[in-house]
Amino acid sequence: AMDVPSVGTRGEAPWKKMSAEELENQYSPSKWVIQMRPEEALETYLQIGIEGTGMFTQSESTQKLFKMVTPVAQGVGHRPHIPEVHSEALHGQNVCKDESAFMVEVLTAQGVAVVIVGYDIAPRGTLDQMVDQVTRSVAFVQRQHPRNEGIYLCGHSAGAHLTAMMLLANWTKFGVTPNLKGFFLLSGIYDLEPIVFTSNNALLHLTLEDAQRNSPQLLVALTQPADPTCHVQVIVGQHDSPEFQRQSREFYQALCRGGWKASFEELYNVDHFEIIENLTQKDDVLTQIILKTIFQ
Ligand SMILES: N[C@@H](CC(=O)c1ccccc1NC=O)C(=O)O
């Protein structure tokens, strides 16, 4: 019989047929940038981070991007305030929560309260601990702001993975059910198994079991959406690597099969990093998606 390549999510995962070198490439976002050399991208985006707003200045500089936005009631004399930032932190080896605050102003200017969540990245924290820290942070915000009009979670790259894990959280353990209205999952990974076989695992030390237990791609099929009206937007850059694009598309498909209200978008002409770079600007495509979703 002819060797017909499998289509969609059926059949063997395509990464299993890749050489070690090719797999490493696919899971190194810096190798797929379009405007710079890879080393330049690492320096620009991963080492010094994206320029901050100065709002959060205590730079412990070891945490990862994960942010959460909460629309609050606007009224005369009622200035939205930004709740205390957690000093907990995730698996990103790269960007810290302070550096992730660069996009808050465009949201706070519209009356949206923004919380940047930190967590203990590897090797300080295990992936299970990071997921737990983020879960507790979301529960904390709900407890502090029980009358919020809705909580939207947003994460990029490894942060999108942690954010996606919140779709599967068991909130009963935390004594509170967060008022989750929407998810923005940007250039994320949702099946962690291939990560085990890349250099990304040098600090993380994920076993196959750890990877499976923390793979939303595998878990969404086994869970019912708590709130079927909660909108999950899976968004990937046109110039993200083919593996990152496949992960986003297949996660979107899994969400649809699981009964979630999901949508998928490939953003034109941006790579893994550029996708969030213009979140400081009101007219940016992604900024507009976020604002329209919150204020619809
Ligand atoms: N630092 C590496 C890999 C990296 O940043 C990464 C790899 C897999 C999944 C997420 C990653 N980064 C962002 O959270 C690189 O891009 O060269």
mmCIF file of C-alpha atoms and ligand atoms in Angstrom:
data_model
loop_
_atom_site.group_PDB
_atom_site.id
_atom_site.type_symbol
_atom_site.label_atom_id
_atom_site.label_comp_id
_atom_site.label_asym_id
_atom_site.label_seq_id
_atom_site.Cartn_x
_atom_site.Cartn_y
_atom_site.Cartn_z
ATOM 1 C CA ALA A 1 0.000 0.000 0.000
ATOM 2 C CA MET A 2 1.066 3.576 -0.559
ATOM 3 C CA ASP A 3 2.274 5.593 2.430
ATOM 4 C CA VAL A 4 -0.539 8.120 2.684
ATOM 5 C CA PRO A 5 0.173 10.907 5.197
ATOM 6 C CA SER A 6 -2.429 11.080 7.944
ATOM 7 C CA VAL A 7 -4.719 14.084 7.996
ATOM 8 C CA GLY A 8 -5.854 16.135 10.992
ATOM 9 C CA THR A 9 -5.707 14.545 14.414
ATOM 10 C CA ARG A 10 -6.051 10.926 13.349
ATOM 11 C CA GLY A 11 -3.055 8.695 13.012
ATOM 12 C CA GLU A 12 0.449 9.092 14.376
ATOM 13 C CA ALA A 13 1.523 12.552 15.597
ATOM 14 C CA PRO A 14 3.775 13.985 12.880
ATOM 15 C CA TRP A 15 6.507 15.024 15.332
ATOM 16 C CA LYS A 16 7.204 11.351 16.122
ATOM 17 C CA LYS A 17 8.690 10.931 12.644
ATOM 18 C CA MET A 18 11.021 13.931 12.989
ATOM 19 C CA SER A 19 14.750 13.762 13.581
ATOM 20 C CA ALA A 20 15.968 15.069 16.951
ATOM 21 C CA GLU A 21 17.347 18.101 15.160
ATOM 22 C CA GLU A 22 14.100 18.889 13.375
ATOM 23 C CA LEU A 23 12.063 18.481 16.587
ATOM 24 C CA GLU A 24 14.440 20.830 18.406
ATOM 25 C CA ASN A 25 13.971 23.368 15.614
ATOM 26 C CA GLN A 26 10.187 23.136 15.662
ATOM 27 C CA TYR A 27 10.110 23.815 19.416
ATOM 28 C CA SER A 28 12.592 26.724 19.305
ATOM 29 C CA PRO A 29 10.433 29.771 18.515
ATOM 30 C CA SER A 30 13.516 31.959 18.130
ATOM 31 C CA LYS A 31 14.529 29.961 15.036
ATOM 32 C CA TRP A 32 11.366 31.008 13.183
ATOM 33 C CA VAL A 33 11.471 34.780 13.524
ATOM 34 C CA ILE A 34 11.107 36.715 10.292
ATOM 35 C CA GLN A 35 12.646 40.123 10.984
ATOM 36 C CA MET A 36 15.823 39.143 12.862
ATOM 37 C CA ARG A 37 18.429 36.475 13.337
ATOM 38 C CA PRO A 38 17.631 33.822 16.014
ATOM 39 C CA GLU A 39 20.333 35.116 18.413
ATOM 40 C CA GLU A 40 18.962 38.604 18.039
ATOM 41 C CA ALA A 41 15.452 37.352 18.814
ATOM 42 C CA LEU A 42 16.668 35.559 21.955
ATOM 43 C CA GLU A 43 18.354 38.748 23.103
ATOM 44 C CA THR A 44 15.409 40.960 22.268
ATOM 45 C CA TYR A 45 12.547 38.843 23.506
ATOM 46 C CA LEU A 46 13.848 36.225 25.896
ATOM 47 C CA GLN A 47 16.824 37.646 27.752
ATOM 48 C CA ILE A 48 16.047 41.283 28.411
ATOM 49 C CA GLY A 49 12.340 40.818 27.829
ATOM 50 C CA ILE A 50 9.901 43.165 26.194
ATOM 51 C CA GLU A 51 10.078 46.723 27.508
ATOM 52 C CA GLY A 52 7.968 47.212 30.598
ATOM 53 C CA THR A 53 5.599 50.025 31.483
ATOM 54 C CA GLY A 54 7.319 50.884 34.726
ATOM 55 C CA MET A 55 4.150 50.074 36.615
ATOM 56 C CA PHE A 56 5.648 46.968 38.113
ATOM 57 C CA THR A 57 9.247 47.667 38.855
ATOM 58 C CA GLN A 58 10.363 45.030 41.341
ATOM 59 C CA SER A 59 12.124 42.903 38.764
ATOM 60 C CA GLU A 60 12.948 39.475 40.110
ATOM 61 C CA SER A 61 13.382 38.608 36.471
ATOM 62 C CA THR A 62 12.776 34.867 36.460
ATOM 63 C CA GLN A 63 9.128 34.510 35.685
ATOM 64 C CA LYS A 64 6.892 33.921 32.735
ATOM 65 C CA LEU A 65 4.159 35.669 30.902
ATOM 66 C CA PHE A 66 0.689 35.049 32.140
ATOM 67 C CA LYS A 67 -1.859 37.730 32.462
ATOM 68 C CA MET A 68 -5.416 38.065 33.421
ATOM 69 C CA VAL A 69 -7.849 40.847 32.771
ATOM 70 C CA THR A 70 -10.978 41.632 34.717
ATOM 71 C CA PRO A 71 -13.462 44.254 33.603
ATOM 72 C CA VAL A 72 -14.676 46.239 36.594
ATOM 73 C CA ALA A 73 -17.648 48.509 37.057
ATOM 74 C CA GLN A 74 -16.969 52.019 35.802
ATOM 75 C CA GLY A 75 -18.636 54.933 37.459
ATOM 76 C CA VAL A 76 -18.005 58.547 38.359
ATOM 77 C CA GLY A 77 -14.948 58.759 40.549
ATOM 78 C CA HIS A 78 -14.429 55.028 40.303
ATOM 79 C CA ARG A 79 -10.918 54.533 38.984
ATOM 80 C CA PRO A 80 -10.173 50.914 38.146
ATOM 81 C CA HIS A 81 -7.325 49.768 40.308
ATOM 82 C CA ILE A 82 -4.793 47.085 39.635
ATOM 83 C CA PRO A 83 -4.853 44.440 42.329
ATOM 84 C CA GLU A 84 -1.680 43.411 44.107
ATOM 85 C CA VAL A 85 0.599 41.373 41.890
ATOM 86 C CA HIS A 86 1.473 37.918 43.117
ATOM 87 C CA SER A 87 5.083 37.130 43.701
ATOM 88 C CA GLU A 88 4.541 33.545 42.638
ATOM 89 C CA ALA A 89 5.529 32.470 39.329
ATOM 90 C CA LEU A 90 5.994 29.042 35.467
ATOM 91 C CA HIS A 91 7.843 27.008 33.072
ATOM 92 C CA GLY A 92 9.003 29.785 30.853
ATOM 93 C CA GLN A 93 12.677 30.193 31.205
ATOM 94 C CA ASN A 94 12.332 33.644 29.792
ATOM 95 C CA VAL A 95 10.052 36.587 30.458
ATOM 96 C CA CYS A 96 9.135 37.712 33.971
ATOM 97 C CA LYS A 97 5.782 39.040 35.080
ATOM 98 C CA ASP A 98 7.093 42.582 35.386
ATOM 99 C CA GLU A 99 8.204 42.511 31.776
ATOM 100 C CA SER A 100 4.792 41.162 30.854
ATOM 101 C CA ALA A 101 3.062 44.255 32.170
ATOM 102 C CA PHE A 102 3.840 46.255 29.021
ATOM 103 C CA MET A 103 0.362 45.682 27.602
ATOM 104 C CA VAL A 104 -1.707 46.719 30.603
ATOM 105 C CA GLU A 105 -2.195 50.386 29.796
ATOM 106 C CA VAL A 106 -4.271 49.919 26.666
ATOM 107 C CA LEU A 107 -6.650 47.806 28.789
ATOM 108 C CA THR A 108 -6.673 49.863 31.994
ATOM 109 C CA ALA A 109 -7.353 52.963 29.870
ATOM 110 C CA GLN A 110 -10.651 51.293 28.955
ATOM 111 C CA GLY A 111 -11.476 50.514 32.587
ATOM 112 C CA VAL A 112 -10.255 46.943 32.562
ATOM 113 C CA ALA A 113 -8.452 45.784 35.695
ATOM 114 C CA VAL A 114 -5.396 43.720 34.803
ATOM 115 C CA VAL A 115 -3.642 41.171 36.969
ATOM 116 C CA ILE A 116 -0.255 39.790 35.978
ATOM 117 C CA VAL A 117 0.265 36.379 37.529
ATOM 118 C CA GLY A 118 3.744 35.146 38.366
ATOM 119 C CA TYR A 119 4.892 31.647 39.266
ATOM 120 C CA ASP A 120 7.997 29.662 40.141
ATOM 121 C CA ILE A 121 9.657 28.733 36.895
ATOM 122 C CA ALA A 122 11.921 25.725 36.446
ATOM 123 C CA PRO A 123 14.050 24.624 38.166
ATOM 124 C CA ARG A 124 12.547 26.366 41.211
ATOM 125 C CA GLY A 125 9.080 25.002 40.511
ATOM 126 C CA THR A 126 7.866 21.837 38.840
ATOM 127 C CA LEU A 127 5.208 22.103 36.161
ATOM 128 C CA ASP A 128 2.612 20.679 38.558
ATOM 129 C CA GLN A 129 3.484 23.423 41.047
ATOM 130 C CA MET A 130 3.235 26.113 38.387
ATOM 131 C CA VAL A 131 -0.218 24.918 37.363
ATOM 132 C CA ASP A 132 -1.249 24.873 41.016
ATOM 133 C CA GLN A 133 0.104 28.380 41.620
ATOM 134 C CA VAL A 134 -1.755 29.804 38.651
ATOM 135 C CA THR A 135 -4.940 28.008 39.700
ATOM 136 C CA ARG A 136 -4.668 29.452 43.199
ATOM 137 C CA SER A 137 -4.010 32.915 41.777
ATOM 138 C CA VAL A 138 -7.202 32.788 39.704
ATOM 139 C CA ALA A 139 -9.158 31.582 42.756
ATOM 140 C CA PHE A 140 -7.556 34.383 44.797
ATOM 141 C CA VAL A 141 -8.702 37.066 42.357
ATOM 142 C CA GLN A 142 -12.260 35.699 42.388
ATOM 143 C CA ARG A 143 -12.252 35.653 46.191
ATOM 144 C CA GLN A 144 -10.926 39.229 46.366
ATOM 145 C CA HIS A 145 -13.373 40.476 43.726
ATOM 146 C CA PRO A 146 -16.474 38.305 44.070
ATOM 147 C CA ARG A 147 -18.673 40.798 42.204
ATOM 148 C CA ASN A 148 -16.469 41.034 39.122
ATOM 149 C CA GLU A 149 -18.251 41.244 35.769
ATOM 150 C CA GLY A 150 -16.123 38.507 34.278
ATOM 151 C CA ILE A 151 -12.580 37.211 34.250
ATOM 152 C CA TYR A 152 -10.672 36.755 30.993
ATOM 153 C CA LEU A 153 -7.462 34.750 30.981
ATOM 154 C CA CYS A 154 -4.712 35.369 28.486
ATOM 155 C CA GLY A 155 -1.352 33.692 28.045
ATOM 156 C CA HIS A 156 1.390 33.522 25.434
ATOM 157 C CA SER A 157 3.594 30.555 24.509
ATOM 158 C CA ALA A 158 4.335 28.538 27.668
ATOM 159 C CA GLY A 159 1.914 30.933 29.380
ATOM 160 C CA ALA A 160 -0.834 29.859 26.962
ATOM 161 C CA HIS A 161 -0.268 26.302 28.130
ATOM 162 C CA LEU A 162 -0.781 27.294 31.773
ATOM 163 C CA THR A 163 -3.797 29.349 30.805
ATOM 164 C CA ALA A 164 -5.293 26.379 28.922
ATOM 165 C CA MET A 165 -4.819 24.248 32.040
ATOM 166 C CA MET A 166 -7.319 26.580 33.755
ATOM 167 C CA LEU A 167 -10.006 25.163 31.440
ATOM 168 C CA LEU A 168 -9.547 21.905 33.316
ATOM 169 C CA ALA A 169 -9.062 23.116 36.881
ATOM 170 C CA ASN A 170 -11.060 21.514 39.648
ATOM 171 C CA TRP A 171 -12.275 24.640 41.437
ATOM 172 C CA THR A 172 -14.161 22.779 44.175
ATOM 173 C CA LYS A 173 -10.805 22.252 45.908
ATOM 174 C CA PHE A 174 -10.428 26.034 46.132
ATOM 175 C CA GLY A 175 -13.860 26.775 47.515
ATOM 176 C CA VAL A 176 -14.667 29.256 44.770
ATOM 177 C CA THR A 177 -15.745 29.170 41.137
ATOM 178 C CA PRO A 178 -14.113 31.966 39.139
ATOM 179 C CA ASN A 179 -16.393 33.914 36.835
ATOM 180 C CA LEU A 180 -14.457 32.890 33.703
ATOM 181 C CA LYS A 181 -15.875 34.529 30.597
ATOM 182 C CA GLY A 182 -13.148 33.990 28.045
ATOM 183 C CA PHE A 183 -9.683 32.695 27.193
ATOM 184 C CA PHE A 184 -7.071 34.127 24.834
ATOM 185 C CA LEU A 185 -4.507 31.440 24.030
ATOM 186 C CA LEU A 186 -1.635 32.913 22.018
ATOM 187 C CA SER A 187 0.978 30.806 20.195
ATOM 188 C CA GLY A 188 0.745 28.091 22.820
ATOM 189 C CA ILE A 189 1.556 24.428 23.227
ATOM 190 C CA TYR A 190 -1.152 22.083 24.437
ATOM 191 C CA ASP A 191 0.428 18.655 23.994
ATOM 192 C CA LEU A 192 3.623 18.596 26.075
ATOM 193 C CA GLU A 193 4.828 15.160 25.001
ATOM 194 C CA PRO A 194 7.200 16.409 22.253
ATOM 195 C CA ILE A 195 8.749 18.889 24.736
ATOM 196 C CA VAL A 196 10.097 15.911 26.706
ATOM 197 C CA PHE A 197 12.399 15.149 23.767
ATOM 198 C CA THR A 198 13.766 18.685 23.312
ATOM 199 C CA SER A 199 16.333 20.799 25.160
ATOM 200 C CA ASN A 200 13.415 22.695 26.710
ATOM 201 C CA ASN A 201 13.181 19.765 29.121
ATOM 202 C CA ALA A 202 16.685 20.274 30.519
ATOM 203 C CA LEU A 203 15.383 22.454 33.352
ATOM 204 C CA LEU A 204 11.839 21.156 33.449
ATOM 205 C CA HIS A 205 12.657 17.430 33.799
ATOM 206 C CA LEU A 206 9.212 16.355 32.606
ATOM 207 C CA THR A 207 8.581 12.626 32.477
ATOM 208 C CA LEU A 208 6.111 11.337 29.896
ATOM 209 C CA GLU A 209 3.591 10.995 32.718
ATOM 210 C CA ASP A 210 4.122 14.598 33.851
ATOM 211 C CA ALA A 211 3.669 15.698 30.248
ATOM 212 C CA GLN A 212 0.454 13.742 29.808
ATOM 213 C CA ARG A 213 -1.017 14.859 33.131
ATOM 214 C CA ASN A 214 -0.393 18.459 32.044
ATOM 215 C CA SER A 215 -1.502 18.276 28.417
ATOM 216 C CA PRO A 216 -4.790 20.079 27.846
ATOM 217 C CA GLN A 217 -4.916 18.495 24.377
ATOM 218 C CA LEU A 218 -5.424 15.094 26.007
ATOM 219 C CA LEU A 219 -7.595 16.348 28.869
ATOM 220 C CA VAL A 220 -10.241 18.421 27.091
ATOM 221 C CA ALA A 221 -11.609 15.248 25.527
ATOM 222 C CA LEU A 222 -12.206 13.800 28.999
ATOM 223 C CA THR A 223 -13.919 16.827 30.579
ATOM 224 C CA GLN A 224 -17.187 18.657 30.128
ATOM 225 C CA PRO A 225 -17.007 22.456 29.817
ATOM 226 C CA ALA A 226 -18.149 23.922 33.148
ATOM 227 C CA ASP A 227 -19.641 26.864 31.265
ATOM 228 C CA PRO A 228 -20.411 26.265 27.577
ATOM 229 C CA THR A 229 -20.768 30.045 27.003
ATOM 230 C CA CYS A 230 -17.145 30.687 27.966
ATOM 231 C CA HIS A 231 -15.361 31.564 24.714
ATOM 232 C CA VAL A 232 -11.936 30.032 24.097
ATOM 233 C CA GLN A 233 -9.958 31.815 21.374
ATOM 234 C CA VAL A 234 -6.972 29.894 20.059
ATOM 235 C CA ILE A 235 -4.672 32.252 18.175
ATOM 236 C CA VAL A 236 -1.375 31.516 16.426
ATOM 237 C CA GLY A 237 1.037 33.556 14.311
ATOM 238 C CA GLN A 238 1.346 32.994 10.569
ATOM 239 C CA HIS A 239 5.099 32.580 11.108
ATOM 240 C CA ASP A 240 4.959 30.367 14.176
ATOM 241 C CA SER A 241 6.661 27.034 13.442
ATOM 242 C CA PRO A 242 4.568 24.346 11.729
ATOM 243 C CA GLU A 243 4.490 22.372 15.007
ATOM 244 C CA PHE A 244 3.194 25.381 16.963
ATOM 245 C CA GLN A 245 0.577 25.914 14.250
ATOM 246 C CA ARG A 246 -0.440 22.259 14.361
ATOM 247 C CA GLN A 247 -0.710 22.363 18.161
ATOM 248 C CA SER A 248 -3.041 25.374 18.047
ATOM 249 C CA ARG A 249 -5.213 23.949 15.273
ATOM 250 C CA GLU A 250 -5.521 20.523 16.925
ATOM 251 C CA PHE A 251 -6.295 22.044 20.313
ATOM 252 C CA TYR A 252 -9.045 24.134 18.728
ATOM 253 C CA GLN A 253 -10.433 20.966 17.109
ATOM 254 C CA ALA A 254 -10.296 19.088 20.421
ATOM 255 C CA LEU A 255 -12.150 21.951 22.156
ATOM 256 C CA CYS A 256 -14.882 21.835 19.515
ATOM 257 C CA ARG A 257 -15.244 18.066 19.883
ATOM 258 C CA GLY A 258 -15.424 18.509 23.683
ATOM 259 C CA GLY A 259 -18.351 20.926 23.371
ATOM 260 C CA TRP A 260 -16.474 24.146 24.115
ATOM 261 C CA LYS A 261 -17.320 27.434 22.428
ATOM 262 C CA ALA A 262 -14.019 27.834 20.610
ATOM 263 C CA SER A 263 -12.594 29.777 17.704
ATOM 264 C CA PHE A 264 -9.325 29.643 15.834
ATOM 265 C CA GLU A 265 -7.381 32.429 14.205
ATOM 266 C CA GLU A 266 -4.040 32.624 12.432
ATOM 267 C CA LEU A 267 -2.734 36.176 12.657
ATOM 268 C CA TYR A 268 -1.301 37.463 9.390
ATOM 269 C CA ASN A 269 2.367 38.393 9.047
ATOM 270 C CA VAL A 270 3.483 37.905 12.662
ATOM 271 C CA ASP A 271 5.896 35.436 14.239
ATOM 272 C CA HIS A 272 5.877 33.854 17.710
ATOM 273 C CA PHE A 273 7.033 37.064 19.401
ATOM 274 C CA GLU A 274 5.555 39.757 17.187
ATOM 275 C CA ILE A 275 2.092 38.392 17.937
ATOM 276 C CA ILE A 276 2.132 40.128 21.355
ATOM 277 C CA GLU A 277 4.570 42.915 20.560
ATOM 278 C CA ASN A 278 1.960 45.493 19.577
ATOM 279 C CA LEU A 279 -0.384 44.871 22.495
ATOM 280 C CA THR A 280 0.588 48.351 23.682
ATOM 281 C CA GLN A 281 -1.354 49.830 20.745
ATOM 282 C CA LYS A 282 -5.083 50.274 20.656
ATOM 283 C CA ASP A 283 -5.337 49.630 16.898
ATOM 284 C CA ASP A 284 -3.344 46.371 17.009
ATOM 285 C CA VAL A 285 -5.273 43.363 15.653
ATOM 286 C CA LEU A 286 -4.905 41.383 18.877
ATOM 287 C CA THR A 287 -5.672 44.364 21.127
ATOM 288 C CA GLN A 288 -8.882 44.837 19.149
ATOM 289 C CA ILE A 289 -9.808 41.145 19.485
ATOM 290 C CA ILE A 290 -9.331 41.374 23.262
ATOM 291 C CA LEU A 291 -11.193 44.668 23.697
ATOM 292 C CA LYS A 292 -14.086 43.606 21.455
ATOM 293 C CA THR A 293 -14.435 40.332 23.336
ATOM 294 C CA ILE A 294 -14.500 42.033 26.730
ATOM 295 C CA PHE A 295 -16.867 44.834 25.715
ATOM 296 C CA GLN A 296 -19.143 42.950 23.330
HETATM 297 N N1 LIG B 1 14.164 29.542 24.283
HETATM 298 C C1 LIG B 1 13.862 28.653 23.199
HETATM 299 C C2 LIG B 1 12.565 27.894 23.418
HETATM 300 C C3 LIG B 1 11.377 28.637 23.971
HETATM 301 O O1 LIG B 1 11.445 29.788 24.332
HETATM 302 C C4 LIG B 1 10.108 27.875 24.069
HETATM 303 C C5 LIG B 1 10.072 26.567 23.647
HETATM 304 C C6 LIG B 1 8.893 25.831 23.699
HETATM 305 C C7 LIG B 1 7.741 26.422 24.180
HETATM 306 C C8 LIG B 1 7.772 27.730 24.611
HETATM 307 C C9 LIG B 1 8.959 28.470 24.539
HETATM 308 N N2 LIG B 1 9.027 29.771 24.910
HETATM 309 C C10 LIG B 1 8.025 30.530 25.383
HETATM 310 O O2 LIG B 1 7.359 30.334 26.350
HETATM 311 C C11 LIG B 1 13.946 29.349 21.832
HETATM 312 O O3 LIG B 1 12.990 29.941 21.356
HETATM 313 O O4 LIG B 1 15.005 29.282 21.218
#
